[in-house]
Structures are given as C-alpha cells and as structure tokens.
Coordinates of C-alpha atoms in Angstrom, one line a residue:
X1 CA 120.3 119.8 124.5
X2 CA 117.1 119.1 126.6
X3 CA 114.7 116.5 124.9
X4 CA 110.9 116.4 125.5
X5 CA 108.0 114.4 124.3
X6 CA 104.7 115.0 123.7
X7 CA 101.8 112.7 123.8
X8 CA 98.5 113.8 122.5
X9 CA 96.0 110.9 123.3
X10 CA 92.7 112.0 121.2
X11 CA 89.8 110.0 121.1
X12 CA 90.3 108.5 117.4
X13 CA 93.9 108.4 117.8
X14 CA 97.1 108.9 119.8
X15 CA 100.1 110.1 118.4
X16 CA 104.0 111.0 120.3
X17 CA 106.3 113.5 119.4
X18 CA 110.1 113.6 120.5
X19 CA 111.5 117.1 120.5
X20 CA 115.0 119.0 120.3
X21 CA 114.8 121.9 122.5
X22 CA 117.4 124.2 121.5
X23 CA 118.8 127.0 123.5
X24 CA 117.1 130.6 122.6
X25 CA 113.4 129.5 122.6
X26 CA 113.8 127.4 119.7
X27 CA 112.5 123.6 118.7
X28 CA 112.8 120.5 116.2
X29 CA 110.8 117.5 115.9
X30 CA 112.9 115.0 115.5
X31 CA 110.7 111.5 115.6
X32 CA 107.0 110.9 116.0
X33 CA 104.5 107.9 116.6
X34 CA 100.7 107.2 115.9
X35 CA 98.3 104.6 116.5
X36 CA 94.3 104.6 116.2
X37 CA 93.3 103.8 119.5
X38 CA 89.8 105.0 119.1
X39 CA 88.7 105.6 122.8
X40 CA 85.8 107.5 122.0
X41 CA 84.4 104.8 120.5
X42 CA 80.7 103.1 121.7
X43 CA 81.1 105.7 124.3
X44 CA 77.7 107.2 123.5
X45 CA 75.7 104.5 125.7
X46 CA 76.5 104.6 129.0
X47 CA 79.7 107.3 128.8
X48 CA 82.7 104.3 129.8
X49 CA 85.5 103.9 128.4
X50 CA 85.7 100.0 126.7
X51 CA 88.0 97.5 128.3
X52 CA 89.3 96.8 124.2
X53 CA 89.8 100.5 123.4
X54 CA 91.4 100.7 127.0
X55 CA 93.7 97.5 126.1
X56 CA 94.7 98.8 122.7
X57 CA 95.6 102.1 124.4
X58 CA 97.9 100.8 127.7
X59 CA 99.8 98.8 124.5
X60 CA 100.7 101.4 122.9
X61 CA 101.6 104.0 125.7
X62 CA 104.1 101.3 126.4
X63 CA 105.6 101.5 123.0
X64 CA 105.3 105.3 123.6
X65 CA 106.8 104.8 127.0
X66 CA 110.2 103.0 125.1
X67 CA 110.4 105.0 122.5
X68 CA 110.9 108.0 125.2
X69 CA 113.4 105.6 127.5
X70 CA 115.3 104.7 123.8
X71 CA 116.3 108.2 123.2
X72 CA 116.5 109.5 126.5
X73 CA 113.7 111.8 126.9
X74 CA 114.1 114.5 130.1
X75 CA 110.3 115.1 130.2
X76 CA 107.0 113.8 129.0
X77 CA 103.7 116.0 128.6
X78 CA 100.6 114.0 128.1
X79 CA 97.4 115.4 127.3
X80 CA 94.1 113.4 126.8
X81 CA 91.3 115.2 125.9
X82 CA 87.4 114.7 125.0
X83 CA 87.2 111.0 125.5
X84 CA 88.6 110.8 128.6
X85 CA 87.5 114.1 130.0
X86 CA 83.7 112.9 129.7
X87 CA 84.7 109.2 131.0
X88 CA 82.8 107.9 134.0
X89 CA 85.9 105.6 134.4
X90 CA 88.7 108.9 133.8
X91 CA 90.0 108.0 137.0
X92 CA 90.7 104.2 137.2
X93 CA 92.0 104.6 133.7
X94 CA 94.4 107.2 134.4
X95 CA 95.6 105.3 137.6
X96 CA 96.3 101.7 135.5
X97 CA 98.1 104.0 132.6
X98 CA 100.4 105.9 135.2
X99 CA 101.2 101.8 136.8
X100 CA 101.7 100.5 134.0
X101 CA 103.7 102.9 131.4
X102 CA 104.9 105.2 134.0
X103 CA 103.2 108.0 132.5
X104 CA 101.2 111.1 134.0
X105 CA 98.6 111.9 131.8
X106 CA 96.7 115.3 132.2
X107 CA 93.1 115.3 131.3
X108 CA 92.5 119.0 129.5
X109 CA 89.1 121.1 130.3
X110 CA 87.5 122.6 127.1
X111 CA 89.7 125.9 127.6
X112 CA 93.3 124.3 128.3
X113 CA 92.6 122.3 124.7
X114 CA 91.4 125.4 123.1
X115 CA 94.3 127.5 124.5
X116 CA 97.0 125.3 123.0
X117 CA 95.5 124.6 120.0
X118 CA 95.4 128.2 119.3
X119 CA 98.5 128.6 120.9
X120 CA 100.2 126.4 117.6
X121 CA 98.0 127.7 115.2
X122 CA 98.4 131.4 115.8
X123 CA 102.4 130.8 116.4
X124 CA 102.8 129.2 112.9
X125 CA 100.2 130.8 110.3
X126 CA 100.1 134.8 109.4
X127 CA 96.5 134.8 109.4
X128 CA 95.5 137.6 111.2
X129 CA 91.3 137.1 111.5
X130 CA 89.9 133.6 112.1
X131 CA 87.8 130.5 112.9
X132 CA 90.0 127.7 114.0
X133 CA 88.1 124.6 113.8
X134 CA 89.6 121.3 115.4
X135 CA 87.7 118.1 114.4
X136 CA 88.7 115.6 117.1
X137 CA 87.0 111.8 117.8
X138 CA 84.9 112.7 120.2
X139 CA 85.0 116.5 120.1
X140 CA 85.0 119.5 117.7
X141 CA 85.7 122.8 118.9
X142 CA 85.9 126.3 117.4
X143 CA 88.2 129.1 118.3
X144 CA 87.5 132.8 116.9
X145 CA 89.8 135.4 116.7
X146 CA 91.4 138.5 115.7
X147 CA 94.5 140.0 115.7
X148 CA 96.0 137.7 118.0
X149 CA 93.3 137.7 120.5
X150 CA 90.8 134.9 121.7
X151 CA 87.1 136.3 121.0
X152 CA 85.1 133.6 121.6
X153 CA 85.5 129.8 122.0
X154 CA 82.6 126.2 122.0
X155 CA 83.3 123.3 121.9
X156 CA 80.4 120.4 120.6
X157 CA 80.6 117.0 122.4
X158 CA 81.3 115.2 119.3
X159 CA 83.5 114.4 116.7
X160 CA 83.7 112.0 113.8
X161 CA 84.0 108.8 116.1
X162 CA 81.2 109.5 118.1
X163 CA 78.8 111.1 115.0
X164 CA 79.7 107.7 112.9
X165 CA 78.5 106.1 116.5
X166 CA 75.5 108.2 116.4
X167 CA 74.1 107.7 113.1
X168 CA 75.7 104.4 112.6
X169 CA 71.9 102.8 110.4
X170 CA 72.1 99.9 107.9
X171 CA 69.1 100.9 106.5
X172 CA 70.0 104.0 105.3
X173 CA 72.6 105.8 102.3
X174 CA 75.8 106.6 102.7
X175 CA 74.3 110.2 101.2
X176 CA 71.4 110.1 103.6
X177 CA 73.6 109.5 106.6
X178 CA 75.8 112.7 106.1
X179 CA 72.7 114.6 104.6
X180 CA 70.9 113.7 108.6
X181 CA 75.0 114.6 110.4
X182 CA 74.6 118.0 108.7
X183 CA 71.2 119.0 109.8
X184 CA 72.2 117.7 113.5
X185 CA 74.9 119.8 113.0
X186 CA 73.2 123.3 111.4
X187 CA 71.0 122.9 114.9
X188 CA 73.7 123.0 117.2
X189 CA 75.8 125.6 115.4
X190 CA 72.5 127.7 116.1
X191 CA 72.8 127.6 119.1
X192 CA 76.0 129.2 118.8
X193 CA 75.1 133.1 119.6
X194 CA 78.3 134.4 118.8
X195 CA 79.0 132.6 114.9
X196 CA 76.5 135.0 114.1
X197 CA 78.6 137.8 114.9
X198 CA 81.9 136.4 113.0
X199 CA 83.1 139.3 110.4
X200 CA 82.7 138.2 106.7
X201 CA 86.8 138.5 106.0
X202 CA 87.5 136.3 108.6
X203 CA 89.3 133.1 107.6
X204 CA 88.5 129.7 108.0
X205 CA 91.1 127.2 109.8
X206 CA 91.3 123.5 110.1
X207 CA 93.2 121.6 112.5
X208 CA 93.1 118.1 112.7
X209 CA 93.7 114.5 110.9
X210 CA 90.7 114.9 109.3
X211 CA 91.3 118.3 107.3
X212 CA 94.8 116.6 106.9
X213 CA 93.8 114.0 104.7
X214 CA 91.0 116.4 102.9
X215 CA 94.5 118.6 101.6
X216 CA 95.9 115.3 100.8
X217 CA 93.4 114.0 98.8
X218 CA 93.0 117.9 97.8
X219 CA 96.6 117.9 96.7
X220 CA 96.6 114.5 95.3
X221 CA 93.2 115.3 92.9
X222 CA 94.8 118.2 91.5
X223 CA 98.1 117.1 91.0
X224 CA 99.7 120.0 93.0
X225 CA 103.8 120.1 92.8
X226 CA 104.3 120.6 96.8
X227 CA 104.3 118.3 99.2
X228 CA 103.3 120.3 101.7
X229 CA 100.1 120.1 104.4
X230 CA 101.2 123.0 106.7
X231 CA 99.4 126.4 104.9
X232 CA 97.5 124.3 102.5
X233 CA 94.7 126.5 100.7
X234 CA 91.4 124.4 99.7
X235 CA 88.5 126.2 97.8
X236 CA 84.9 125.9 98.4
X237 CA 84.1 124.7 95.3
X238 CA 86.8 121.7 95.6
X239 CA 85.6 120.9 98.9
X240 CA 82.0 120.5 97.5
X241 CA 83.4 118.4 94.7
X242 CA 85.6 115.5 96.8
X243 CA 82.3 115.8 99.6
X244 CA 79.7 115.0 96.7
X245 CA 81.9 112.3 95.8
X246 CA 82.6 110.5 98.5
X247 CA 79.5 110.7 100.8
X248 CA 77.7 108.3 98.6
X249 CA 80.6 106.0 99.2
X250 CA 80.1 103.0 101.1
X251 CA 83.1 101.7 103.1
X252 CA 84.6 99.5 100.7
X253 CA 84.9 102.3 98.3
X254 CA 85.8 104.6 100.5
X255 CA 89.2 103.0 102.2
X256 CA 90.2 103.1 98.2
X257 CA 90.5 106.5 98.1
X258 CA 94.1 107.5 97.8
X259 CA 95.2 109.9 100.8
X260 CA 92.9 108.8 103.0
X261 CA 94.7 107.2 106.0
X262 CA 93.6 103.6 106.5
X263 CA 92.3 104.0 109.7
X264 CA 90.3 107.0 109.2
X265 CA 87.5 106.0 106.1
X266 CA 84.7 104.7 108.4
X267 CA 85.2 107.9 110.1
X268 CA 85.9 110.5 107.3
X269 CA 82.6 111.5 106.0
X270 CA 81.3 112.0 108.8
X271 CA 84.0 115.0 109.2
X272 CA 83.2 115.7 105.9
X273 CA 79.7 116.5 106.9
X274 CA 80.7 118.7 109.6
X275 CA 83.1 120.5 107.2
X276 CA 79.9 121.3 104.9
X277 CA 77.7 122.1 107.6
X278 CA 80.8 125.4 108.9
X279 CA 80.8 126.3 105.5
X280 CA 77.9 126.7 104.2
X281 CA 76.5 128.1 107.5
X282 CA 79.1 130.6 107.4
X283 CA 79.5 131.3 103.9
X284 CA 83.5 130.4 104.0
X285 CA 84.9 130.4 100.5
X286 CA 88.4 128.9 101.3
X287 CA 89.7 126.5 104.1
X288 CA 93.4 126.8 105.4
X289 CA 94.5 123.6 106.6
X290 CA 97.1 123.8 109.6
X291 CA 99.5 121.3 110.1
X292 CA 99.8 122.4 113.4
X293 CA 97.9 122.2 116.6
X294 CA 97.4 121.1 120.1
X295 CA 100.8 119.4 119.8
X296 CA 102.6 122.1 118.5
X297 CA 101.0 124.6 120.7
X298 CA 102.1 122.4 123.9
X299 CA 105.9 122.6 122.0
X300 CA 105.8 126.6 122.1
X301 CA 104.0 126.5 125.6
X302 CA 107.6 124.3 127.0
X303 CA 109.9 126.3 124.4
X304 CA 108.9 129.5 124.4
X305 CA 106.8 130.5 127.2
X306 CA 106.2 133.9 126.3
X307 CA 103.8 132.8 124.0
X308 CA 101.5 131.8 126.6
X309 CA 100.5 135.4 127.4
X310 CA 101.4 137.3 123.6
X311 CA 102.4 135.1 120.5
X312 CA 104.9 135.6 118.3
X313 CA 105.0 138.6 116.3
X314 CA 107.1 137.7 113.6
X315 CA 106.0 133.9 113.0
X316 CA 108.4 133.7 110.1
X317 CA 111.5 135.0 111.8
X318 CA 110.7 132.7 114.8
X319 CA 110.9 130.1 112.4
X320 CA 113.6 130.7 110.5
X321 CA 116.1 131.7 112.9
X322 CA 115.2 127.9 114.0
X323 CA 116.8 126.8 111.3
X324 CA 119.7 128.6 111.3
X325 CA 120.6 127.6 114.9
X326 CA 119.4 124.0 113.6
X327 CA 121.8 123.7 111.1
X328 CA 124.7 126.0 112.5
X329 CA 124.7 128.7 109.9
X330 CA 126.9 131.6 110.8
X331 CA 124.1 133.8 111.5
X332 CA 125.8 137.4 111.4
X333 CA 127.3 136.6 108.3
X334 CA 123.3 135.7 107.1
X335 CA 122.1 138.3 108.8
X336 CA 124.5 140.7 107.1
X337 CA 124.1 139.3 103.8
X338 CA 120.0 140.1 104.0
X339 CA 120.9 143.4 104.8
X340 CA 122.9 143.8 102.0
X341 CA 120.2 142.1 99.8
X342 CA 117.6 144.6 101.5
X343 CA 119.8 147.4 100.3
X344 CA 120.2 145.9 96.7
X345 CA 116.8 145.8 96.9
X346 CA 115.8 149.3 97.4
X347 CA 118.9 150.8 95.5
X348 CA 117.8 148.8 91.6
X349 CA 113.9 149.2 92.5
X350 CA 114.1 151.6 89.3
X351 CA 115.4 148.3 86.9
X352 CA 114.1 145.6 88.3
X353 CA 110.5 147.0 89.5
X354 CA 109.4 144.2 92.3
X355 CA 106.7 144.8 94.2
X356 CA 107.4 144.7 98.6
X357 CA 105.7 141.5 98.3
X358 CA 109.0 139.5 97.0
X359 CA 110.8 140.7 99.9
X360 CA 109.8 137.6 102.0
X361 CA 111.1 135.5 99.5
X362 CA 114.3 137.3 99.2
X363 CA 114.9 137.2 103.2
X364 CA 114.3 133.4 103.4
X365 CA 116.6 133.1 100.8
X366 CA 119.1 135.7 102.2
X367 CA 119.4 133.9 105.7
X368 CA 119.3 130.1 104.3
X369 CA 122.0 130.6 101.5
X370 CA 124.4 129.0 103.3
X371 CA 122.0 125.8 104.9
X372 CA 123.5 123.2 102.6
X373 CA 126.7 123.6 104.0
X374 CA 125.4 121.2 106.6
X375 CA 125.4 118.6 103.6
X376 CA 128.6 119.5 101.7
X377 CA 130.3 122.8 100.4
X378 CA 130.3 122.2 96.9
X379 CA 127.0 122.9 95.3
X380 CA 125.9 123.9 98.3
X381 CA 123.7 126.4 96.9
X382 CA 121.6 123.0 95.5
X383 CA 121.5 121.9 98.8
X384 CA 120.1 124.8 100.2
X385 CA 117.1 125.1 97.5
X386 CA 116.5 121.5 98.8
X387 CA 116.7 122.7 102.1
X388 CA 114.4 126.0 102.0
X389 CA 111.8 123.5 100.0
X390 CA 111.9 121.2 102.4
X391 CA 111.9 123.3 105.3
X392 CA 108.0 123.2 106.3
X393 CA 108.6 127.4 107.5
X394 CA 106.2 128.9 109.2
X395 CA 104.7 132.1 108.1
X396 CA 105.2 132.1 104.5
X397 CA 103.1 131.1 101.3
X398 CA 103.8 127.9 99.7
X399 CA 104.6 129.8 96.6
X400 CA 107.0 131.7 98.3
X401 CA 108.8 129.2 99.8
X402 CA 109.4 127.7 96.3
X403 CA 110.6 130.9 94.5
X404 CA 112.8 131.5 97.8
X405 CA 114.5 127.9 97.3
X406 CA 115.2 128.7 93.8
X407 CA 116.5 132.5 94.1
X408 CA 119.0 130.2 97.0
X409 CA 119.8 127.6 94.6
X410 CA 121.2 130.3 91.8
X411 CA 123.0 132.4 94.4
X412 CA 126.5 130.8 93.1
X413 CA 125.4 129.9 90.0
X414 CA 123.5 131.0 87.2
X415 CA 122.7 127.0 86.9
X416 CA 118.9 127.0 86.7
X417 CA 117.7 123.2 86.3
X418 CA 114.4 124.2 83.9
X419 CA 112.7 120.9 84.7
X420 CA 113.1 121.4 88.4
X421 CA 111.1 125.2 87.8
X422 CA 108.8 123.6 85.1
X423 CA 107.5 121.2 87.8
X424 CA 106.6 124.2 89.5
X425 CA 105.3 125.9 86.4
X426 CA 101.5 125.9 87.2
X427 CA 102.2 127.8 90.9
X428 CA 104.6 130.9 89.0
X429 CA 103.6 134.3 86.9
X430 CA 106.0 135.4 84.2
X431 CA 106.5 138.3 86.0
X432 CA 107.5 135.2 88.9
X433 CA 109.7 133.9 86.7
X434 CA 111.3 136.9 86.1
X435 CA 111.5 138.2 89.5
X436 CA 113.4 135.0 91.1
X437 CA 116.3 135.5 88.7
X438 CA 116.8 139.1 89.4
X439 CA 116.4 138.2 93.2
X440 CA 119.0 135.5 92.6
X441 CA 121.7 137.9 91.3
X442 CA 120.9 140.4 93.8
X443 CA 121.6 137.1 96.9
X444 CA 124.6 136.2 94.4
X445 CA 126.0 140.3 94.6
X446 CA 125.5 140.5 98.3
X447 CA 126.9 137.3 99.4
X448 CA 130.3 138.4 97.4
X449 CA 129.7 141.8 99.3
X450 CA 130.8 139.9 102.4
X451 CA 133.2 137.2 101.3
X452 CA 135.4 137.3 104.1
X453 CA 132.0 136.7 106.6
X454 CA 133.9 140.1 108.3
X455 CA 131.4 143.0 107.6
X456 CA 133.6 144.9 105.5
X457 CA 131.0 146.7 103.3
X458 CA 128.8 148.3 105.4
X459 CA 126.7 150.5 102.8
X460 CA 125.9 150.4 98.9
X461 CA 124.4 153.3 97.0
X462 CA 123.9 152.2 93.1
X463 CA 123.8 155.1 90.5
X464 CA 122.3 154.0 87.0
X465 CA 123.8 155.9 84.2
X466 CA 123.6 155.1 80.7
X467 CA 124.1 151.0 79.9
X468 CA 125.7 150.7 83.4
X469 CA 124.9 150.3 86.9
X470 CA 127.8 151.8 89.2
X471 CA 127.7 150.1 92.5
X472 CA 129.5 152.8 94.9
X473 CA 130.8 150.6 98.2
X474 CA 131.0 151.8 101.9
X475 CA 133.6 150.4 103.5
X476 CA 135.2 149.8 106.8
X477 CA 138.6 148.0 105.8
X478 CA 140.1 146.7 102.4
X479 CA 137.4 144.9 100.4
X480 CA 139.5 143.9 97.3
X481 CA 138.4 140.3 98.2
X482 CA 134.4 141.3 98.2
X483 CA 134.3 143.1 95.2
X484 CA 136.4 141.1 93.0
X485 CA 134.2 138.1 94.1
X486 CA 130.9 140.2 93.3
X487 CA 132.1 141.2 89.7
X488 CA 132.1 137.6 88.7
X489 CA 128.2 137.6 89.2
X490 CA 128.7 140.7 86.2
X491 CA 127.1 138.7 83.3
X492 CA 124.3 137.4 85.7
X493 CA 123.3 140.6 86.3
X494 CA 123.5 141.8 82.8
X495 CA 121.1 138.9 81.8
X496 CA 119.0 139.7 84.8
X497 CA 119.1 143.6 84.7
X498 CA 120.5 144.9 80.9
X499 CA 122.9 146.6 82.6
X500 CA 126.7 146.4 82.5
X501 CA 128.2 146.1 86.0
X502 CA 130.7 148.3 87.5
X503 CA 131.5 148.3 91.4
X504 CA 133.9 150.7 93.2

C-alpha cells in the first residue's frame, strides 16, 4: 500500500497529513499534525518573512520531516500558499527549508490553491450551486460555481492574520475594530464584478480553521448530538448571535470560549468580521461548513486523478466503496444485499409508504452491514452502527448518516437501545422514527435473502393479500438456507409492517 503525506503550510498555521492510498482510486487518513506557525504575521510592513516565524516554521517541518521517515512515507506534497507566495525572501526561505528538513515545498499561484480547494470541496459535498469561501492567514479567496463547473474565482490579499495586523489599535473596541474590518471588507467585495451576478439559490461554503471552530462553537451552543464538522449547517441568524457576542470580547475573554482553538482567538473575530461582511452583502441565509479543502483536494488530485479534469459524480459511492475496501467487506455480497433491499423497497412501497429520499439511508446501511466484522462477529451489527456513525461519509446529510447507523445496528436484531435514539431525538420526525425500523427489517429480510454470500435469490416480487405479505423468490439454486434465515426476521416485520410474513 503506497503512503503519502501532505503538508499544507498556511500563513496562520501548518498542518501534515499521512495517507493510505489504496488500490482502485481510493484513500484514508491515517495520522495528522498541526502547529501555528503564523508566517503571515507582521508581514504587512515591508512584505518579509520574520526570522522568529521563519525559526518556528524550519522546527516544525523537522518534526514533520520525522513523522514522514517514522512511518515510511513514499512521497511528500508540500504546498505553501499566500504568505510565502507574496514573500520578498520566498526564495532563501524555500532553499534553507529544502537543506534543512529535506523537503520541496511548492509555492501555489492564486489558481493552483483555488483549483484544489475546489477540487476537495466539490469531491466531498452534494452541493450542486456555490460560493466556496476559504479564510486563510494571509489570504481569503472565493470560488463560484455550478454544477460542477468553476465560474469565476478572487482571491483578497488578506486573511485573519494579516487584518488582526492591519487594524491592530489600542485605542479602539473590540466592536469598533470588527465594525472598521467589515467596511474595509464591503469595499473590496465591490470591486468584485462578478458577486453581483451570483444566483440567489446558490449556497454558501466555508473552508477553513476559522469556519471550523464557528461549527464547533455552533455545535457546542446548541448542544447538537453529532460530532461531526464535515457537512455542518449554520443559520444566519446563529451566526449573527455567536458574532454579536464575541466581537465585543477582548482577548482575555475571548481564549475562554469553549471551541475556539487556543491559538486562533486573537485571530478569530477578525474572520468573524469577514464572515458578516459575505453574508450580509450576499444575502446568504445558511453557511455549510466543509471539513475538507486544499488538503483533501491535493489527496483526490494523487488518488484519483480523474478528478482533476471532471469530479466525482457519485460523491457518496466514492466514499463508501472506500470503506468497504478499508475495512475488507465482501463487497458482492454488499452489493447484492442493497439490491435486494432496493427491491424490498419498491415491492412494500404500498405498506410502508417512504418517500425516495430514505433510499440513501437504506444504501449506506445496505453496503456497511457487515463493517463491524472488522471488530468482532458477534454483535456485529452494533459495531457497524458505530461504524456508519463514525464514518465522516461524504455525500450524505448528517441526519442520514444517523438513521443509516441505526437501520445497520437492528439488521440482526430487533435490539433498539432507546437512549442511544433519544440522544438523537431532536434531529428525527415521527414519521423518521418510523421509517428506520421498517428500513431495518427490510436490511434484516435481504441480508437472510443471501445467507450463503452465493447470489442465490436473484429476484423478489411481494404480493399483499389479506393480513399477509407473500414474498415470491427467484431463484438460481436451492435457497432453503436464505429463506429459513429470512423467516426468523417474521415478527420484526409484523411489528414494522402489520403484516404476517410468508416467503416461498
């Protein structure tokens, strides 16, 4: 298996990532690093990069630089990008780091940073219309697009290192600083011909530490049940509500705020403030906050470099047949079990009355049934819900990653832990509710279908007559096994469906 690393040196901070490539166009992370190096910073005066933030940097692309050598890395990509690409000293610095650590860093131009940035956000969220927006240190840029194709791209030379720089005054608020960082930034963005030509359903995405810790603090404020950043969806109005109250914060009271990384609260309202100023120019009602970005776009550019010229076109499949080579599933047997689901599906549409929308959350659970074998047989239907909602899938709705983990974890048994669900409580409909126990027995029916992981039943047409549901088989062999298995699921599916069970 080939191992790669990535090194994303920003102007705030630099951060590593070691990869597993695996064979197909597939890839894991499997170990990361970050330090706040803050080379942007001070850089406003004369445009060089300081001998400190220099210093602080070299030490910890050697730490980098062992980390790779530890777990025998075949190839390092390392990107620098708006700090070092505006540097007067670009080249001296790049010579000492490529002495010293060994390392070949390549400086990006405003496109090559805009390209990969896209290149993960695009590749790892079904959003079909939007404005990317990637808050860096020293620069933000904006990406616009639609339907999988780059409209328009600008990049501002600055970020949240070099505004804090800018309108770094003593004698002034907290509240009046970010009130002076929006207006600088309302003039710039109208210069910006082409935001006024952005279509009112396009949606607004944030890449970036900085939008990072707003969905943490997001997350933490409202008590939300998933811990997850990737996907994240922040309202307007709860944007307004943490930016009113921290940019009157000074920065005692700000490094207090829990989810705020340590190293970020000088630097954070300043962010903040450029947040506001987007979203009130453009009249965005929602932010999306990516957990992926330049690094991850650099990841599909080495893994799969067909997404260079056309992304992926089923972000969710992409994703999920990672897994299953990750973890070793038996993936005809998966994908035969989905198919069977899919037919289930479409056959009791007249009982069960799910709308096409569920369908995602019965194929994720269709295909990672079997992931907790990986841990251990028994229960393994626990251990893939664990799995599934732990998984960080691209592609799919927070919400229906959950209801896909539990329709997984009551595939064996109709053992449904109601504290785990009532955790998850304030996320789920009734008709939710409802719908991942009839999606559970319909995984639980067409796992049984093929017991012996050979195929057998190929075809299932369900007639409904009466109190029962007669399952009629198509079959290419003896399936005794299959349906003796599936007719122990019989009182799950009376519970689910009010029907008795009969299967030929």
């Amino acid at each position: 298996m080939e191992k790669i690393a990535i090194i994303d040196l920003g102007s705030n901070s630099a951060r590593l990532v070691l990869v597993n490539i695996i064979e197909g166009g597939y890839f894991v992370v499997f170990d990361e690093l970050k330090e706040s190096v803050r080379l942007a910073q001070d850089m406003e005066w004369d445009g060089f990069l300081k001998p400190q933030r220099i210093a602080q940097t070299i030490k910890t692309l050697k730490m980098f630089r062992r980390l790779c050598d530890a777990n025998n890395i075949d190839k390092i990509y390392a990107y620098a990008t708006a700090a070092v690409r505006r540097a007067k000293n670009q080249k001296s610095f790049l010579d000492e780091v490529a002495v010293t650590c060994g390392i070949k860093i390549q400086v990006l131009t405003k496109e090559e940073q805009a390209s990969l940035v896209y290149q993960g956000v695009i590749n790892s969220l079904d959003v079909p219309k939007g404005l990317i927006m990637d808050i860096g240190g020293g620069s933000t840029q904006f990406i616009y697009y639609s339907r999988k194709n780059i409209l328009a791209c600008e990049t501002l030379q600055f970020g949240s290192v070099t505004l804090t720089d800018l309108f770094k005054n003593d004698n002034i608020s907290p509240a009046e600083r970010n009130k002076r960082i929006e207006e600088f930034i309302k003039e710039h963005l109208d210069k910006i011909e082409w935001l006024k030509t952005v279509e009112p359903d396009v949606q607004f995405v944030g890449v970036g530490g900085s939008f990072r810790n707003l969905g943490r603090i997001s997350r933490i404020i409202k008590k939300y049940p998933f811990d997850m950043m990737h996907n994240y969806h922040l309202p307007a109005d709860e944007f307004n509500n943490i930016y009113d109250r921290i940019k009157c914060l000074d920065l005692e009271k700000t490094q207090k705020i829990k989810g705020l990384s340590n190293g970020r609260a000088d630097i954070f309202p300043s962010a903040l403030a450029v947040i506001k100023s987007v979203m009130d120019y453009l009249g965005f009602q929602n932010i999306i906050v990516s957990g992926c970005g330049l690094r991850e776009g650099a990841m599909f550019h080495h893994a799969v470099p067909s997404t260079d010229e056309k992304p992926l076109s089923d972000i969710l499949g992409h994703s999920l047949q990672t897994l299953m080579h990750y973890f070793d599933i038996n993936i005809p047997h998966a994908e035969h079990v989905y198919n069977l689901s899919m037919q289930l599906f479409k056959q009791l549409k007249v009982l069960h009355k799910l709308p096409r929308a569920y369908i995602k959350v019965l194929r994720v659970a269709a295909l990672l049934h079997d992931s907790g074998m990986r841990i251990k047989y028994y229960d393994h239907h626990k251990h893939s819900s664990y799995i599934i909602l732990n998984s960080n899938l691209y592609g799919i709705s927070h919400k229906d990653l959950i209801m896909a983990s539990f329709v997984a974890g009551g595939h064996r048994k109709s053992d449904f832990n109601d504290a785990d669900m009532l955790k998850y409580r304030v996320m789920f409909t009734e008709d939710d509710v409802d719908a991942i126990k009839k999606l559970s027995v319909i995984l639980r029916i067409a796992e049984s279908f093929d017991r012996s992981m050979s195929g057998l039943i190929t075809g299932i047409n369900c007639d409904v007559l009466g109190d029962s549901v007669i399952m009629k088989t198509e079959t290419e062999g003896d399936c005794s096994l299959e349906i003796k298995d599936a007719l122990t699921g019989a009182s799950e599916f009376k519970r689910a469906y009010k029907k008795n069970l009969e299967i030929l």
